[in-house]
Structures are given as structure tokens and as C-alpha cells.
Amino acid sequence: MTQEKTRANTEAVHALLRADVLGGVHQPGERLKFASLCERYGASVSVIREALTRLVEQGLVESEPKIGFKVRSVSIDDLRDLTATRIDIETIALAYAIERGGVDWEADMVGAHHKLERTPMLTTDGPPRISDEWEDAHGRFHIALLDGCGSPRLLDIACSLRDAAEFYRRWSQTRDTGRDVACEHREILEATLARDSETAVERLRQHYQRTAEILETALTA
Amino acid sequence: MTQEKTRANTEAVHALLRADVLGGVHQPGERLKFASLCERYGASVSVIREALTRLVEQGLVESEPKIGFKVRSVSIDDLRDLTATRIDIETIALAYAIERGGVDWEADMVGAHHKLERTPMLTTDGPPRISDEWEDAHGRFHIALLDGCGSPRLLDIACSLRDAAEFYRRWSQTRDTGRDVACEHREILEATLARDSETAVERLRQHYQRTAEILETALTA
DNA sequence: AAGCAAGAGATTTTCGAATATTTCTAGAAT
DNA sequence: ATTCTAGAAATATTCGAAAATCTCTTGCTT
């Protein structure tokens, strides 16, 4: 009786399906058939279809009319393009934030960073993998960094690119080869608070570049 | 018997509805009710809903769950944000294109520009307004400029921002106060072909800035 | 043996009705 | 007069089945 929700509205199914795609429950390239999805999410064709349609528009799922839907497939080329684009966009946003951000922005940023530092990165039960809580805190920190930029449109783009990146991230689970991610975050925050745009941007760039390199080796292996 | 399509598939309805929203048939802020949309596009609730869902995800329509859909509303603030973001994004893309674009890119660009120059800007029948053909050629030229950038993701973002801008554009119909748009295009092309990144980017920036200013006065008036 | 055609099965797409929710209206109570 | 509430109307959401389409198999022809 724990999950007896009589309301299976689209919003919820969309969130669920999205989480499953992002989390790798459905593999990239995998076909998403209505029959099995309806069963899995306990919803009707209509609501599954709406959820899929939205995911297509968000770039997480692909659709061929009359043929069906499938999870978007991954490639090295796309990963490189994504990384480069992400760096370009976030670089601009961070610079704006440093230029325009007020004290509220600073406060949120510091808060998000604090939470990130206090959240254990790896799970302790079972084989060590990056915990969902950490992923969440990590995302929030990076968004908090940009949040002072004052441009809803730019922020929105950054978020959607972050989602796309999440898609790749699960491959690199625990492959952090002697990398001090926490330190990188601390240094980015430090330069940002000091309003040192040059340094902050450069550190952010390296942060993403390193992640991408790890992902790339994981993807080729 | 000219339009007796028995197939009202989603793709078509989506395109139609999108064109109508972009073209101002449905005013910003206007509610989009299923009943009237079903009648207008001769389709069932399902396909209307899918089209609307997609438009929401594309940022052209807003949705409040259980309440309904409405055309996205416009504002000066959003126009400014949009313009600034567009300049930032296209600036990057153009710089990349100039840096990396090959001869095919050049050819497409020159071709698109030629077509733009040969397409009459204003309609001759009825009150003069900007013709759909010109709008189309105009969009294609600007996309052709960026197409050499080599980044599908960046190009995609640029296109979606262009759609958003289209949304505002219909207000400024024929308000071109002594502005030589054709000349601006020619100069942008010229600098781009000369691989003079600085100049090209600056001209593109001014091109958009001017458009935005005209739009802004039209919006406040 | 290769290629083609027909048909069965699987799957997506569309429909119209049933259901759930919100919004409007009118009347009663304060 | 104003606020509140019940009911009616309008509207969005969800469902399950019918229709359309694609895919795969099987048997036939060359």
C-alpha cells in the first residue's frame, strides 16, 4: 500500500521516465515501446505518449514517426560537442554572474557548496557508486554558481545542457582516478567569491574538461 | 477539394499551430482551448494535445496543469534578455564558423544571401507588410552564417532562440525607419567571407541590437 | 537460390467517450 | 451588501478500443 497512487498524471510519469532515462534504466539507443512502458508506469498510452513527446523535445529521446521512440544514443563526437558548448555557455553565464550577482546569489552559492561538501560522494551499501544525493547537490552547486547571471534564457540553456551531460555521466561511475573534485569545487567558489572572473572561468573550464576526458576514456573502453 | 487531407497527423498539426502562434494568429497570452483548436485544425484532442505539449517544450506556449494552455506572453524584459542571449550565442557560433568553416559553408552562405537579396521584402498586394518569403530567406541566411561552426548543439540553440525572436518580430512590421537592412546583411557577409572575425561579430551584434531597439519601441508604443 | 507478394502479427497513431477538475452561477446565510 | 456554499457548466485529462501503419514470416514464382 506504499505506492497506491490512483493519480498517474502525466507530470509524474514524465518525471519518472526522465529519471529512468537519465539514470540508465533504459539504455541509450534502446527502443521504448508503449506496451512495456504502460505496464511499467501503470499509465495509459496517452500519458506515456505525452511524456515521451516532452522528452523528445528535451533531447533525451528520439522519435521516428510511425516507427517509435528510442532513448537517444551517445557518441564520442556528441560528447565532445556537448562539452565544448557547455563550457562556452557556462563561461558566459559565470562571467555575468560575477559581474552582476548580488549578496543573495553569494549566499545561495556558499550554501549550496556547504551542502555539497557535507554530502558523502559514494554510497556505502553495496558496491561503491556515486550517490544520488551527491549528484543532486553537485548539480545544485553548479546551477547556483550561474544563478546570479540575471538571464533566465541563458540559465535555461545551461540547465538543459547539464541534463544532456547527466546522460553521459553514469558511465564514469567511480572512475575518478585520483582526482580531487572537492578541491576543484572549492577553488571555483573561491575565485568566484573573489570576483576574479578570469580565474573562475578558467577553473570551471578545466573542471568540465577533466570530467569530459574521464567520460571519454570510459566510453571508448 | 484543395485541402481535403484525411490524414491530420500530429506533425502537420504541430507545424500549423506553430506557424499560427509565430504568425500572431493566436495572440500572446491568449488561451488555447481544445474545443476551438480541434475545430480549427480538424483534429482530435490527442493530436492537439501533443502539438501543444511540444510547443510548450519549445517555449512558445505555456501550460498550467489542469488549467490549460496559452500562448506565451511577451515582455520588454524578456525581449532584452532574449536579444542579449542571442547575441552572445550567435557571436560564438559565428566566430567558430569563421575559424573552421570550409568552402561548402561559404557557398551555402553566398547562395542564401543571393536569394535574400533577390526576394522582395514587402508584399505588394494590400497594405505593405514583410512577406513570408523574405522572412524565410532572412532566417535561412542567418542560419547559413552559423552553419559552419561545426557544433550541432550550438546551432540548435541558436535556432530555438531565433524562433523565440520571431515571436516578437511581427510587431515591428514595416516600422523600418530608414534602415538599410540589405546593406547590413551585405556587410556581415563581406566580413565573414574575409574571415575577419572581429568585424563580422561586431556587425552581427549591431544588426540584432538595432532590430531589438525597433521592436522595443514598437512594443512600448 | 533469390527475389517478390501476401498475409499475419506487432506496434504506433488517432479517435470519441468517460472521468476528474476547475470555473462560473445562483441562492442562502450573516 | 458581502461572503460562503452547492450545484451546473465548461474544460482538461485519461482511458481503452478502433484504425492505420510497419515488420516479419511464409510460400510462391522465376
Short mmCIF file of C-alpha atoms (C1' of nucleotides) in Angstrom, two decimals:
data_model
loop_
_atom_site.label_atom_id
_atom_site.label_comp_id
_atom_site.label_asym_id
_atom_site.label_seq_id
_atom_site.Cartn_x
_atom_site.Cartn_y
_atom_site.Cartn_z
CA MET A 1 0.00 0.00 0.00
CA THR A 2 3.03 2.23 -0.17
CA GLN A 3 2.65 3.33 -3.76
CA GLU A 4 -1.07 3.11 -4.34
CA LYS A 5 -1.40 6.36 -6.21
CA THR A 6 -4.64 6.47 -8.08
CA ARG A 7 -3.45 9.55 -9.91
CA ALA A 8 -0.98 8.74 -12.63
CA ASN A 9 -0.84 12.17 -14.14
CA THR A 10 1.49 12.99 -16.94
CA GLU A 11 3.68 15.21 -14.84
CA ALA A 12 4.60 12.33 -12.56
CA VAL A 13 5.12 9.81 -15.34
CA HIS A 14 7.26 12.26 -17.22
CA ALA A 15 9.45 12.80 -14.18
CA LEU A 16 9.74 9.08 -13.60
CA LEU A 17 10.57 8.24 -17.18
CA ARG A 18 13.02 11.06 -17.35
CA ALA A 19 14.79 9.89 -14.22
CA ASP A 20 14.95 6.39 -15.63
CA VAL A 21 16.42 7.57 -18.90
CA LEU A 22 18.92 9.78 -17.13
CA GLY A 23 19.73 7.03 -14.66
CA GLY A 24 20.34 4.44 -17.32
CA VAL A 25 17.40 2.17 -16.60
CA HIS A 26 16.68 2.46 -20.28
CA GLN A 27 19.92 2.18 -22.25
CA PRO A 28 20.86 4.67 -24.96
CA GLY A 29 19.54 3.51 -28.30
CA GLU A 30 17.02 1.21 -26.64
CA ARG A 31 13.55 1.16 -28.12
CA LEU A 32 10.77 2.41 -25.92
CA LYS A 33 7.60 0.50 -26.69
CA PHE A 34 4.25 1.64 -25.45
CA ALA A 35 3.18 -1.77 -24.25
CA SER A 36 6.01 -2.23 -21.80
CA LEU A 37 6.07 1.41 -20.71
CA CYS A 38 2.36 1.38 -19.97
CA GLU A 39 2.85 -1.61 -17.76
CA ARG A 40 5.95 -0.29 -16.02
CA TYR A 41 4.48 3.09 -15.17
CA GLY A 42 0.90 1.95 -14.77
CA ALA A 43 -0.44 4.53 -17.16
CA SER A 44 -2.39 4.73 -20.33
CA VAL A 45 -0.99 5.20 -23.82
CA SER A 46 -1.89 8.87 -23.83
CA VAL A 47 0.14 9.83 -20.83
CA ILE A 48 3.12 7.74 -21.91
CA ARG A 49 2.98 9.37 -25.29
CA GLU A 50 2.92 12.84 -23.78
CA ALA A 51 5.87 12.05 -21.55
CA LEU A 52 7.83 10.68 -24.49
CA THR A 53 6.96 13.68 -26.63
CA ARG A 54 8.29 16.02 -24.00
CA LEU A 55 11.47 14.02 -23.63
CA VAL A 56 11.99 14.16 -27.37
CA GLU A 57 11.73 17.91 -27.28
CA GLN A 58 14.23 17.96 -24.42
CA GLY A 59 16.66 15.94 -26.48
CA LEU A 60 16.72 12.86 -24.29
CA VAL A 61 14.65 10.64 -26.54
CA GLU A 62 14.45 10.31 -30.30
CA SER A 63 11.36 9.64 -32.33
CA GLU A 64 10.78 8.34 -35.81
CA PRO A 65 7.20 8.95 -36.87
CA LYS A 66 5.19 5.77 -37.23
CA ILE A 67 8.18 3.74 -36.15
CA GLY A 68 8.55 4.51 -32.50
CA PHE A 69 10.59 6.12 -29.78
CA LYS A 70 14.03 5.23 -28.51
CA VAL A 71 16.46 6.56 -25.99
CA ARG A 72 18.86 8.99 -27.57
CA SER A 73 22.11 7.33 -28.47
CA VAL A 74 25.50 8.53 -27.34
CA SER A 75 28.71 9.12 -29.24
CA ILE A 76 32.16 10.49 -28.67
CA ASP A 77 31.53 13.25 -31.17
CA ASP A 78 28.40 14.36 -29.37
CA LEU A 79 30.15 14.22 -26.02
CA ARG A 80 32.87 16.50 -27.33
CA ASP A 81 30.41 18.89 -28.86
CA LEU A 82 28.35 18.90 -25.71
CA THR A 83 31.36 19.59 -23.51
CA ALA A 84 32.60 22.41 -25.68
CA THR A 85 29.16 24.01 -25.87
CA ARG A 86 28.67 23.64 -22.18
CA ILE A 87 31.94 25.34 -21.46
CA ASP A 88 31.11 28.17 -23.82
CA ILE A 89 27.69 28.76 -22.31
CA GLU A 90 28.61 28.38 -18.66
CA THR A 91 31.64 30.55 -19.15
CA ILE A 92 29.48 33.41 -20.31
CA ALA A 93 26.94 32.87 -17.57
CA LEU A 94 29.56 32.70 -14.84
CA ALA A 95 31.20 35.88 -16.05
CA TYR A 96 27.84 37.66 -15.98
CA ALA A 97 27.11 36.32 -12.53
CA ILE A 98 30.42 37.55 -11.21
CA GLU A 99 29.76 40.92 -12.79
CA ARG A 100 26.18 41.32 -11.67
CA GLY A 101 25.44 38.90 -8.85
CA GLY A 102 24.33 40.32 -5.51
CA VAL A 103 24.75 39.14 -1.99
CA ASP A 104 21.78 36.77 -2.20
CA TRP A 105 23.48 34.97 -5.03
CA GLU A 106 26.64 34.71 -2.96
CA ALA A 107 24.70 33.33 -0.05
CA ASP A 108 22.96 30.67 -2.12
CA MET A 109 26.24 29.69 -3.67
CA VAL A 110 28.01 29.33 -0.35
CA GLY A 111 25.08 27.39 1.00
CA ALA A 112 24.99 25.02 -1.93
CA HIS A 113 28.71 24.46 -1.68
CA HIS A 114 28.48 23.74 2.00
CA LYS A 115 25.84 21.14 1.42
CA LEU A 116 27.88 19.59 -1.35
CA GLU A 117 30.92 19.30 0.88
CA ARG A 118 28.93 17.66 3.65
CA THR A 119 27.25 15.14 1.37
CA PRO A 120 29.15 11.86 1.03
CA MET A 121 30.06 11.24 -2.56
CA LEU A 122 29.95 7.46 -2.59
CA THR A 123 27.36 5.03 -1.41
CA THR A 124 28.36 2.77 1.44
CA ASP A 125 25.93 -0.06 0.92
CA GLY A 126 26.81 -2.43 -1.86
CA PRO A 127 29.45 -1.62 -4.45
CA PRO A 128 30.53 2.00 -4.14
CA ARG A 129 28.85 4.24 -6.67
CA ILE A 130 28.19 7.96 -6.73
CA SER A 131 25.17 8.65 -4.56
CA ASP A 132 22.05 10.31 -5.89
CA GLU A 133 22.21 12.82 -3.07
CA TRP A 134 25.67 13.90 -4.12
CA GLU A 135 24.67 14.16 -7.75
CA ASP A 136 21.80 16.34 -6.73
CA ALA A 137 23.91 18.59 -4.51
CA HIS A 138 26.53 18.75 -7.25
CA GLY A 139 24.03 19.92 -9.81
CA ARG A 140 22.59 22.48 -7.47
CA PHE A 141 26.01 23.90 -6.73
CA HIS A 142 26.83 24.38 -10.37
CA ILE A 143 23.50 26.00 -11.05
CA ALA A 144 23.92 28.23 -8.01
CA LEU A 145 27.18 29.45 -9.50
CA LEU A 146 25.40 30.69 -12.60
CA ASP A 147 22.23 31.82 -10.95
CA GLY A 148 23.41 35.38 -10.50
CA CYS A 149 23.83 35.94 -14.22
CA GLY A 150 20.44 37.59 -14.45
CA SER A 151 19.49 35.92 -17.70
CA PRO A 152 16.67 33.38 -17.46
CA ARG A 153 17.23 32.30 -21.04
CA LEU A 154 20.91 31.64 -20.56
CA LEU A 155 20.30 29.80 -17.33
CA ASP A 156 17.69 27.67 -19.01
CA ILE A 157 20.08 26.68 -21.76
CA ALA A 158 22.75 25.82 -19.21
CA CYS A 159 20.31 23.58 -17.36
CA SER A 160 19.28 21.68 -20.42
CA LEU A 161 22.89 21.09 -21.37
CA ARG A 162 23.50 19.85 -17.86
CA ASP A 163 20.75 17.31 -18.32
CA ALA A 164 22.30 16.16 -21.54
CA ALA A 165 25.60 15.71 -19.76
CA GLU A 166 23.96 13.75 -16.98
CA PHE A 167 23.09 11.33 -19.68
CA TYR A 168 26.76 10.53 -20.19
CA ARG A 169 27.81 10.70 -16.61
CA ARG A 170 26.66 7.32 -15.44
CA TRP A 171 29.39 5.63 -17.41
CA SER A 172 32.15 7.14 -15.39
CA GLN A 173 30.81 5.88 -12.08
CA THR A 174 33.64 5.83 -9.56
CA ARG A 175 36.30 6.08 -12.21
CA ASP A 176 37.75 9.13 -10.54
CA THR A 177 41.41 8.38 -10.93
CA GLY A 178 42.99 10.27 -8.11
CA ARG A 179 41.04 13.38 -8.76
CA ASP A 180 40.17 15.79 -6.00
CA VAL A 181 36.81 17.03 -7.17
CA ALA A 182 36.01 18.66 -3.86
CA CYS A 183 39.11 20.78 -4.16
CA GLU A 184 38.19 21.84 -7.67
CA HIS A 185 34.81 22.99 -6.46
CA ARG A 186 36.34 24.87 -3.57
CA GLU A 187 38.71 26.69 -5.88
CA ILE A 188 35.98 27.63 -8.31
CA LEU A 189 33.88 29.02 -5.48
CA GLU A 190 36.85 30.88 -4.07
CA ALA A 191 37.67 32.66 -7.32
CA THR A 192 34.01 33.43 -7.92
CA LEU A 193 33.52 34.97 -4.49
CA ALA A 194 36.67 36.99 -5.04
CA ARG A 195 35.02 38.23 -8.24
CA ASP A 196 38.06 37.09 -10.14
CA SER A 197 36.34 36.34 -13.41
CA GLU A 198 39.41 35.19 -15.32
CA THR A 199 40.45 32.62 -12.77
CA ALA A 200 36.95 31.39 -12.01
CA VAL A 201 36.13 30.85 -15.64
CA GLU A 202 39.39 29.08 -16.29
CA ARG A 203 38.88 26.76 -13.34
CA LEU A 204 35.36 25.98 -14.42
CA ARG A 205 36.60 25.19 -17.88
CA GLN A 206 39.22 22.79 -16.56
CA HIS A 207 36.69 21.19 -14.26
CA TYR A 208 34.45 20.28 -17.17
CA GLN A 209 37.32 19.38 -19.43
CA ARG A 210 38.63 16.86 -16.92
CA THR A 211 35.22 15.32 -16.44
CA ALA A 212 34.82 15.01 -20.18
CA GLU A 213 38.19 13.32 -20.56
CA ILE A 214 37.33 10.75 -17.94
CA LEU A 215 33.99 10.16 -19.61
CA GLU A 216 35.65 9.78 -22.94
CA THR A 217 38.07 7.11 -21.83
CA ALA A 218 35.20 5.33 -20.09
CA LEU A 219 33.19 5.48 -23.29
CA THR A 220 35.93 4.11 -25.53
CA ALA A 221 36.95 1.38 -23.09
CA MET B 1 -11.26 19.87 -52.66
CA THR B 2 -7.94 21.58 -52.33
CA GLN B 3 -7.24 20.75 -48.72
CA GLU B 4 -9.11 17.52 -48.19
CA LYS B 5 -6.41 15.76 -46.24
CA THR B 6 -7.82 12.75 -44.50
CA ARG B 7 -4.62 12.46 -42.55
CA ALA B 8 -4.33 15.02 -39.80
CA ASN B 9 -1.21 13.66 -38.24
CA THR B 10 0.45 15.35 -35.35
CA GLU B 11 3.43 16.51 -37.32
CA ALA B 12 1.26 18.58 -39.63
CA VAL B 13 -0.93 19.99 -36.90
CA HIS B 14 2.11 20.91 -34.88
CA ALA B 15 3.59 22.77 -37.82
CA LEU B 16 0.33 24.56 -38.47
CA LEU B 17 -0.23 25.57 -34.89
CA ARG B 18 3.35 26.67 -34.57
CA ALA B 19 3.11 28.83 -37.65
CA ASP B 20 -0.08 30.37 -36.31
CA VAL B 21 1.47 31.15 -32.96
CA LEU B 22 4.57 32.58 -34.58
CA GLY B 23 2.48 34.48 -37.09
CA GLY B 24 0.28 36.05 -34.47
CA VAL B 25 -2.98 34.32 -35.35
CA HIS B 26 -3.14 33.45 -31.70
CA GLN B 27 -2.14 36.47 -29.62
CA PRO B 28 0.41 36.25 -26.82
CA GLY B 29 -1.31 35.45 -23.56
CA GLU B 30 -4.37 34.11 -25.36
CA ARG B 31 -5.90 30.93 -24.02
CA LEU B 32 -5.79 27.92 -26.30
CA LYS B 33 -8.84 25.79 -25.69
CA PHE B 34 -9.12 22.30 -27.02
CA ALA B 35 -12.63 22.70 -28.35
CA SER B 36 -11.83 25.55 -30.70
CA LEU B 37 -8.43 24.17 -31.69
CA CYS B 38 -9.93 20.80 -32.56
CA GLU B 39 -12.36 22.51 -34.84
CA ARG B 40 -9.85 24.84 -36.43
CA TYR B 41 -7.32 22.15 -37.25
CA GLY B 42 -9.79 19.36 -37.79
CA ALA B 43 -8.07 17.02 -35.40
CA SER B 44 -8.80 15.08 -32.30
CA VAL B 45 -7.94 16.09 -28.76
CA SER B 46 -4.95 13.76 -28.69
CA VAL B 47 -3.14 15.32 -31.59
CA ILE B 48 -3.90 18.86 -30.46
CA ARG B 49 -2.57 17.99 -27.05
CA GLU B 50 0.63 16.56 -28.47
CA ALA B 51 1.19 19.62 -30.60
CA LEU B 52 0.63 21.90 -27.62
CA THR B 53 2.94 19.85 -25.44
CA ARG B 54 5.70 20.17 -27.97
CA LEU B 55 5.18 23.91 -28.27
CA VAL B 56 5.38 24.23 -24.51
CA GLU B 57 8.71 22.46 -24.52
CA GLN B 58 9.85 24.79 -27.28
CA GLY B 59 8.93 27.78 -25.18
CA LEU B 60 6.23 29.14 -27.46
CA VAL B 61 3.28 28.10 -25.33
CA GLU B 62 2.75 27.97 -21.59
CA SER B 63 0.82 25.35 -19.70
CA GLU B 64 -0.71 25.26 -16.28
CA PRO B 65 -1.65 21.71 -15.36
CA LYS B 66 -5.39 21.15 -15.15
CA ILE B 67 -5.99 24.74 -16.15
CA GLY B 68 -5.00 24.83 -19.76
CA PHE B 69 -2.61 26.15 -22.36
CA LYS B 70 -1.98 29.68 -23.52
CA VAL B 71 0.31 31.44 -25.91
CA ARG B 72 3.44 32.60 -24.19
CA SER B 73 3.23 36.22 -23.19
CA VAL B 74 5.76 38.83 -24.16
CA SER B 75 7.55 41.47 -22.14
CA ILE B 76 10.23 44.08 -22.55
CA ASP B 77 12.40 42.31 -20.02
CA ASP B 78 12.20 39.05 -21.89
CA LEU B 79 12.90 40.77 -25.19
CA ARG B 80 16.04 42.30 -23.74
CA ASP B 81 17.18 39.03 -22.24
CA LEU B 82 16.46 37.22 -25.46
CA THR B 83 18.38 39.74 -27.54
CA ALA B 84 21.38 39.68 -25.27
CA THR B 85 21.44 35.89 -25.17
CA ARG B 86 21.02 35.65 -28.88
CA ILE B 87 23.93 37.97 -29.46
CA ASP B 88 26.09 36.01 -27.06
CA ILE B 89 25.29 32.68 -28.67
CA GLU B 90 25.45 33.74 -32.29
CA THR B 91 28.63 35.62 -31.66
CA ILE B 92 30.32 32.45 -30.50
CA ALA B 93 28.89 30.41 -33.34
CA LEU B 94 29.89 32.91 -35.99
CA ALA B 95 33.42 33.10 -34.64
CA TYR B 96 33.69 29.31 -34.79
CA ALA B 97 32.27 29.26 -38.30
CA ILE B 98 34.80 31.82 -39.49
CA GLU B 99 37.53 29.81 -37.85
CA ARG B 100 36.51 26.38 -39.08
CA GLY B 101 34.09 26.75 -41.96
CA GLY B 102 35.04 25.22 -45.31
CA VAL B 103 34.23 26.16 -48.84
CA ASP B 104 30.86 24.42 -48.77
CA TRP B 105 29.81 26.65 -45.93
CA GLU B 106 30.93 29.69 -47.89
CA ALA B 107 28.98 28.53 -50.90
CA ASP B 108 25.78 27.99 -48.94
CA MET B 109 26.17 31.36 -47.31
CA VAL B 110 26.66 33.18 -50.58
CA GLY B 111 23.73 31.31 -52.07
CA ALA B 112 21.44 32.14 -49.18
CA HIS B 113 22.44 35.77 -49.35
CA HIS B 114 21.81 35.93 -53.05
CA LYS B 115 18.34 34.56 -52.59
CA LEU B 116 17.68 37.00 -49.78
CA GLU B 117 18.72 39.94 -51.94
CA ARG B 118 16.51 38.84 -54.79
CA THR B 119 13.45 38.30 -52.63
CA PRO B 120 11.24 41.38 -52.30
CA MET B 121 10.90 42.37 -48.68
CA LEU B 122 7.41 43.82 -48.74
CA THR B 123 4.17 42.47 -50.07
CA THR B 124 2.62 44.36 -52.94
CA ASP B 125 -0.96 43.27 -52.54
CA GLY B 126 -2.88 45.01 -49.80
CA PRO B 127 -1.12 47.03 -47.09
CA PRO B 128 2.62 46.52 -47.29
CA ARG B 129 3.90 44.04 -44.76
CA ILE B 130 7.02 41.90 -44.65
CA SER B 131 6.48 38.93 -46.89
CA ASP B 132 6.69 35.38 -45.65
CA GLU B 133 9.15 34.55 -48.40
CA TRP B 134 11.51 37.26 -47.24
CA GLU B 135 11.21 36.17 -43.62
CA ASP B 136 12.07 32.66 -44.69
CA ALA B 137 15.05 33.72 -46.78
CA HIS B 138 16.17 36.00 -43.98
CA GLY B 139 16.14 33.19 -41.45
CA ARG B 140 17.97 30.87 -43.79
CA PHE B 141 20.69 33.43 -44.41
CA HIS B 142 21.34 33.92 -40.72
CA ILE B 143 21.43 30.19 -40.10
CA ALA B 144 23.73 29.72 -43.07
CA LEU B 145 26.13 32.18 -41.47
CA LEU B 146 26.44 30.00 -38.40
CA ASP B 147 26.24 26.66 -40.12
CA GLY B 148 29.99 26.32 -40.46
CA CYS B 149 30.54 26.39 -36.72
CA GLY B 150 30.67 22.61 -36.56
CA SER B 151 28.65 22.36 -33.39
CA PRO B 152 25.20 20.85 -33.77
CA ARG B 153 24.30 21.70 -30.20
CA LEU B 154 25.22 25.35 -30.56
CA LEU B 155 23.39 25.62 -33.86
CA ASP B 156 20.35 24.06 -32.31
CA ILE B 157 20.32 26.59 -29.51
CA ALA B 158 20.70 29.42 -31.98
CA CYS B 159 17.72 28.16 -33.97
CA SER B 160 15.45 27.92 -30.99
CA LEU B 161 16.37 31.45 -29.93
CA ARG B 162 15.61 32.60 -33.44
CA ASP B 163 12.13 31.10 -33.14
CA ALA B 164 11.62 32.92 -29.89
CA ALA B 165 12.61 36.16 -31.57
CA GLU B 166 10.24 35.54 -34.44
CA PHE B 167 7.58 35.68 -31.84
CA TYR B 168 8.34 39.34 -31.20
CA ARG B 169 9.05 40.29 -34.73
CA ARG B 170 5.52 40.66 -36.03
CA TRP B 171 5.05 43.83 -34.01
CA SER B 172 7.64 45.74 -35.91
CA GLN B 173 6.05 45.08 -39.30
CA THR B 174 7.22 47.75 -41.69
CA ARG B 175 8.44 50.03 -38.95
CA ASP B 176 11.87 50.14 -40.52
CA THR B 177 12.66 53.76 -40.01
CA GLY B 178 15.10 54.48 -42.73
CA ARG B 179 17.14 51.41 -42.09
CA ASP B 180 19.06 49.68 -44.83
CA VAL B 181 18.79 46.08 -43.75
CA ALA B 182 20.08 44.74 -47.04
CA CYS B 183 23.24 46.72 -46.59
CA GLU B 184 23.72 45.37 -43.09
CA HIS B 185 23.45 41.83 -44.40
CA ARG B 186 25.88 42.53 -47.19
CA GLU B 187 28.42 43.91 -44.76
CA ILE B 188 28.08 40.98 -42.42
CA LEU B 189 28.59 38.56 -45.28
CA GLU B 190 31.54 40.53 -46.55
CA ALA B 191 33.39 40.49 -43.24
CA THR B 192 32.58 36.83 -42.74
CA LEU B 193 33.91 35.81 -46.14
CA ALA B 194 37.02 37.87 -45.44
CA ARG B 195 37.37 35.79 -42.27
CA ASP B 196 37.52 38.98 -40.31
CA SER B 197 36.03 37.67 -37.11
CA GLU B 198 36.16 40.90 -35.13
CA THR B 199 34.32 42.94 -37.70
CA ALA B 200 31.79 40.26 -38.60
CA VAL B 201 30.85 39.65 -34.99
CA GLU B 202 30.54 43.35 -34.28
CA ARG B 203 28.32 43.89 -37.29
CA LEU B 204 26.13 40.97 -36.35
CA ARG B 205 25.81 42.36 -32.87
CA GLN B 206 24.73 45.74 -34.15
CA HIS B 207 22.32 44.14 -36.58
CA TYR B 208 20.48 42.41 -33.76
CA GLN B 209 20.74 45.34 -31.43
CA ARG B 210 19.07 47.61 -33.93
CA THR B 211 16.28 45.14 -34.57
CA ALA B 212 15.72 44.84 -30.85
CA GLU B 213 15.54 48.58 -30.41
CA ILE B 214 12.92 48.92 -33.10
CA LEU B 215 10.97 46.08 -31.56
CA GLU B 216 11.20 47.68 -28.17
CA THR B 217 9.77 50.99 -29.28
CA ALA B 218 7.05 49.14 -31.14
CA LEU B 219 6.25 47.20 -28.02
CA THR B 220 6.06 50.21 -25.73
CA ALA B 221 4.09 52.30 -28.19
"C1'" DA C 1 18.72 -19.96 -54.71
"C1'" DA C 2 17.00 -15.17 -54.97
"C1'" DG C 3 13.51 -12.16 -55.12
"C1'" DC C 4 8.82 -10.92 -54.63
"C1'" DA C 5 3.92 -10.97 -52.76
"C1'" DA C 6 0.52 -11.82 -49.45
"C1'" DG C 7 -0.90 -12.17 -45.07
"C1'" DA C 8 -0.39 -12.43 -40.01
"C1'" DG C 9 1.29 -10.17 -36.07
"C1'" DA C 10 3.12 -6.35 -33.64
"C1'" DT C 11 3.14 -1.51 -32.86
"C1'" DT C 12 2.01 3.15 -33.34
"C1'" DT C 13 -1.46 6.67 -34.09
"C1'" DT C 14 -5.95 8.51 -33.73
"C1'" DC C 15 -10.44 8.81 -32.06
"C1'" DG C 16 -14.53 9.68 -29.07
"C1'" DA C 17 -16.32 8.88 -24.80
"C1'" DA C 18 -15.78 8.60 -19.64
"C1'" DT C 19 -13.77 10.83 -15.82
"C1'" DA C 20 -11.78 14.38 -12.98
"C1'" DT C 21 -11.02 19.13 -12.24
"C1'" DT C 22 -11.77 23.86 -12.44
"C1'" DT C 23 -14.70 27.87 -13.15
"C1'" DC C 24 -18.86 30.10 -13.22
"C1'" DT C 25 -23.67 30.97 -11.31
"C1'" DA C 26 -27.16 31.50 -8.19
"C1'" DG C 27 -29.06 31.34 -3.88
"C1'" DA C 28 -28.72 31.34 1.23
"C1'" DA C 29 -26.74 32.98 5.48
"C1'" DT C 30 -24.57 36.58 8.03
"C1'" DA D 1 -24.29 44.29 0.62
"C1'" DT D 2 -20.88 40.58 1.21
"C1'" DT D 3 -19.30 36.17 1.79
"C1'" DC D 4 -19.89 31.46 1.52
"C1'" DT D 5 -21.58 27.15 -0.49
"C1'" DA D 6 -23.83 23.95 -3.54
"C1'" DG D 7 -24.77 22.88 -7.97
"C1'" DA D 8 -24.23 23.44 -13.02
"C1'" DA D 9 -21.46 24.28 -16.88
"C1'" DA D 10 -17.12 24.39 -19.07
"C1'" DT D 11 -12.83 22.43 -19.63
"C1'" DA D 12 -8.79 19.48 -19.24
"C1'" DT D 13 -7.22 14.78 -18.55
"C1'" DT D 14 -7.30 9.94 -19.02
"C1'" DC D 15 -8.74 5.77 -20.85
"C1'" DG D 16 -9.46 1.69 -23.95
"C1'" DA D 17 -10.54 0.40 -28.33
"C1'" DA D 18 -10.59 1.09 -33.44
"C1'" DA D 19 -7.81 2.30 -37.29
"C1'" DA D 20 -3.58 2.83 -39.70
"C1'" DT D 21 0.99 1.52 -40.40
"C1'" DC D 22 5.03 -1.03 -40.21
"C1'" DT D 23 7.60 -5.56 -39.78
"C1'" DC D 24 8.30 -10.12 -40.08
"C1'" DT D 25 7.19 -14.66 -41.80
"C1'" DT D 26 5.82 -17.86 -45.24
"C1'" DG D 27 5.06 -19.53 -49.59
"C1'" DC D 28 5.26 -18.77 -54.49
"C1'" DT D 29 7.48 -17.53 -58.89
"C1'" DT D 30 11.39 -17.04 -61.84
#
